[in-house]
Short mmCIF file of N, CA and C in Angstrom, two decimals:
data_model
loop_
_atom_site.label_atom_id
_atom_site.label_comp_id
_atom_site.label_asym_id
_atom_site.label_seq_id
_atom_site.Cartn_x
_atom_site.Cartn_y
_atom_site.Cartn_z
N MET A 1 47.35 -44.35 -93.28
CA MET A 1 47.53 -44.12 -92.06
C MET A 1 46.25 -42.71 -91.63
N TRP A 2 46.03 -42.05 -92.58
CA TRP A 2 44.93 -40.73 -92.39
C TRP A 2 43.43 -41.56 -92.15
N GLU A 3 43.42 -42.90 -92.98
CA GLU A 3 42.27 -43.47 -93.04
C GLU A 3 41.98 -43.93 -91.67
N THR A 4 42.93 -44.56 -91.59
CA THR A 4 42.94 -45.55 -89.93
C THR A 4 42.34 -44.07 -88.86
N PHE A 5 43.19 -43.19 -89.14
CA PHE A 5 42.85 -41.84 -87.60
C PHE A 5 41.39 -41.34 -87.97
N LEU A 6 40.97 -41.32 -88.98
CA LEU A 6 39.61 -40.89 -89.71
C LEU A 6 38.37 -42.08 -88.97
N ASN A 7 38.72 -43.34 -89.12
CA ASN A 7 37.78 -44.02 -88.73
C ASN A 7 37.61 -44.14 -87.24
N ALA A 8 38.83 -43.83 -86.62
CA ALA A 8 39.19 -43.88 -85.57
C ALA A 8 38.26 -42.80 -84.55
N ILE A 9 38.36 -41.24 -85.17
CA ILE A 9 37.47 -40.59 -84.76
C ILE A 9 36.01 -40.61 -84.82
N ALA A 10 35.71 -41.39 -85.96
CA ALA A 10 34.12 -41.62 -86.71
C ALA A 10 34.07 -42.60 -85.78
N LEU A 11 34.35 -43.41 -85.09
CA LEU A 11 33.85 -44.30 -84.03
C LEU A 11 33.61 -43.83 -82.99
N MET A 12 34.88 -42.91 -82.51
CA MET A 12 34.66 -42.25 -80.95
C MET A 12 33.56 -41.26 -81.20
N LEU A 13 33.12 -40.39 -82.18
CA LEU A 13 31.98 -39.53 -82.43
C LEU A 13 30.48 -40.67 -82.15
N ILE A 14 30.54 -41.78 -82.94
CA ILE A 14 29.50 -42.66 -82.98
C ILE A 14 28.80 -42.79 -81.46
N LEU A 15 30.16 -43.47 -80.38
CA LEU A 15 30.08 -43.75 -79.12
C LEU A 15 29.51 -42.85 -78.65
N GLU A 16 30.32 -41.45 -78.49
CA GLU A 16 30.02 -40.09 -77.44
C GLU A 16 28.70 -39.80 -77.64
N GLY A 17 28.02 -40.12 -78.90
CA GLY A 17 26.32 -39.36 -79.62
C GLY A 17 25.57 -40.54 -79.05
N MET A 18 25.94 -41.73 -78.59
CA MET A 18 25.04 -42.76 -78.18
C MET A 18 24.09 -42.50 -76.94
N LEU A 19 24.91 -42.23 -75.87
CA LEU A 19 23.98 -41.86 -74.99
C LEU A 19 23.20 -40.42 -74.90
N PRO A 20 23.72 -39.10 -75.49
CA PRO A 20 22.40 -38.22 -75.80
C PRO A 20 21.40 -38.62 -76.22
N PHE A 21 21.55 -39.50 -77.15
CA PHE A 21 20.75 -39.94 -78.42
C PHE A 21 19.52 -40.65 -77.83
N LEU A 22 19.96 -41.52 -77.01
CA LEU A 22 19.30 -42.83 -76.50
C LEU A 22 18.64 -41.84 -75.41
N SER A 23 19.49 -41.37 -74.38
CA SER A 23 18.97 -41.62 -73.11
C SER A 23 19.44 -39.65 -72.73
N PRO A 24 18.66 -38.65 -73.24
CA PRO A 24 19.21 -37.39 -73.32
C PRO A 24 18.92 -37.02 -71.45
N GLN A 25 18.04 -37.41 -70.79
CA GLN A 25 18.00 -36.83 -69.37
C GLN A 25 19.15 -37.55 -68.81
N THR A 26 19.34 -38.57 -68.68
CA THR A 26 20.71 -39.24 -68.34
C THR A 26 22.12 -38.60 -68.60
N TRP A 27 22.29 -38.25 -69.78
CA TRP A 27 23.37 -37.54 -70.29
C TRP A 27 23.17 -36.12 -69.63
N ARG A 28 22.44 -35.39 -69.55
CA ARG A 28 21.97 -33.88 -69.04
C ARG A 28 22.52 -34.25 -67.53
N GLU A 29 21.82 -35.18 -67.12
CA GLU A 29 22.25 -35.25 -65.52
C GLU A 29 24.01 -35.70 -65.21
N ALA A 30 24.51 -36.47 -65.80
CA ALA A 30 25.75 -36.78 -65.88
C ALA A 30 26.54 -35.60 -66.29
N PHE A 31 26.07 -34.70 -67.05
CA PHE A 31 26.94 -33.52 -67.63
C PHE A 31 26.92 -32.37 -66.00
N ARG A 32 25.41 -32.48 -65.79
CA ARG A 32 25.59 -31.56 -64.84
C ARG A 32 26.58 -32.12 -63.36
N LYS A 33 26.76 -33.20 -63.21
CA LYS A 33 27.37 -33.74 -62.21
C LYS A 33 28.88 -33.22 -62.45
N LEU A 34 29.32 -33.65 -63.70
CA LEU A 34 30.69 -33.39 -64.10
C LEU A 34 31.24 -31.90 -63.99
N THR A 35 30.02 -30.87 -63.75
CA THR A 35 30.45 -29.65 -63.92
C THR A 35 30.50 -29.31 -62.39
N GLU A 36 30.32 -29.93 -61.58
CA GLU A 36 30.50 -30.07 -60.02
C GLU A 36 31.81 -30.38 -59.37
N ILE A 37 32.48 -31.22 -60.29
CA ILE A 37 33.61 -31.96 -59.35
C ILE A 37 34.74 -30.86 -59.36
N ASN A 38 35.93 -30.92 -58.99
CA ASN A 38 37.01 -30.34 -59.13
C ASN A 38 37.71 -30.36 -60.43
N ASP A 39 38.69 -29.53 -60.36
CA ASP A 39 39.66 -29.64 -61.82
C ASP A 39 40.57 -31.17 -61.59
N ASN A 40 41.06 -31.27 -60.71
CA ASN A 40 41.94 -32.23 -60.50
C ASN A 40 41.57 -33.99 -60.65
N GLN A 41 40.11 -33.81 -60.23
CA GLN A 41 39.32 -34.97 -60.58
C GLN A 41 38.84 -34.98 -61.96
N ILE A 42 38.67 -34.05 -62.66
CA ILE A 42 38.53 -34.35 -64.22
C ILE A 42 39.83 -34.32 -64.90
N ARG A 43 40.81 -34.08 -64.13
CA ARG A 43 42.11 -34.56 -64.96
C ARG A 43 42.43 -35.98 -64.99
N PHE A 44 42.49 -36.69 -63.68
CA PHE A 44 42.65 -37.93 -63.31
C PHE A 44 41.82 -38.88 -63.76
N VAL A 45 40.43 -38.21 -64.23
CA VAL A 45 39.50 -39.19 -65.38
C VAL A 45 40.18 -39.05 -66.68
N GLY A 46 40.85 -37.90 -67.23
CA GLY A 46 41.31 -37.85 -68.24
C GLY A 46 42.19 -38.84 -68.62
N LEU A 47 43.33 -38.72 -67.44
CA LEU A 47 44.27 -39.12 -67.43
C LEU A 47 44.20 -40.98 -67.43
N THR A 48 43.26 -41.08 -66.82
CA THR A 48 42.66 -42.98 -66.78
C THR A 48 42.37 -43.14 -67.87
N SER A 49 41.59 -42.33 -68.57
CA SER A 49 41.07 -42.94 -69.77
C SER A 49 41.86 -42.87 -71.09
N MET A 50 42.79 -42.01 -71.04
CA MET A 50 44.23 -41.99 -71.75
C MET A 50 44.76 -43.45 -71.85
N LEU A 51 45.24 -43.28 -70.46
CA LEU A 51 46.18 -44.90 -70.42
C LEU A 51 45.65 -45.88 -70.80
N VAL A 52 43.95 -46.19 -70.14
CA VAL A 52 43.59 -47.58 -70.23
C VAL A 52 43.34 -47.40 -72.32
N GLY A 53 43.03 -46.45 -72.71
CA GLY A 53 42.99 -46.39 -74.38
C GLY A 53 44.04 -46.75 -74.94
N LEU A 54 45.11 -46.37 -74.27
CA LEU A 54 46.79 -46.47 -74.97
C LEU A 54 47.26 -47.93 -74.63
N MET A 55 46.87 -48.74 -73.43
CA MET A 55 46.58 -50.04 -73.23
C MET A 55 45.80 -50.99 -74.25
N VAL A 56 44.60 -50.36 -74.21
CA VAL A 56 44.11 -51.35 -75.63
C VAL A 56 44.50 -51.24 -76.43
N LEU A 57 45.19 -49.85 -77.29
CA LEU A 57 45.70 -50.18 -78.62
C LEU A 57 47.18 -51.09 -78.29
N LEU A 58 47.61 -50.91 -77.54
CA LEU A 58 49.32 -51.91 -77.50
C LEU A 58 49.06 -53.37 -77.02
N ILE A 59 47.72 -53.72 -76.85
CA ILE A 59 47.18 -54.68 -76.39
C ILE A 59 46.81 -55.77 -77.52
N PHE A 60 46.06 -55.11 -78.44
CA PHE A 60 45.07 -55.46 -79.88
C PHE A 60 46.09 -55.23 -80.96
N SER A 61 47.18 -54.20 -81.24
CA SER A 61 47.38 -53.80 -82.18
C SER A 61 48.60 -54.83 -82.67
#
C-alpha cells in the first residue's frame, strides 16, 4: 500500500513540476492570477479537483 501511495505522490510531483520547468513565465503568470481570486473560488477549484480525482480513481480502479 505504501508503495502505491509513494508512486502516486511521485507522479503528482512530476506532473506539477512540468509547467514551471517547461514554461516558467506561464507558470509565474498563472500563479499571479491565482493570488488575485478570492478564497471561495480557490476552495471551489480544490473541491472540483478532488472530486474529479476521486471519480477517476473509482472508474479506473
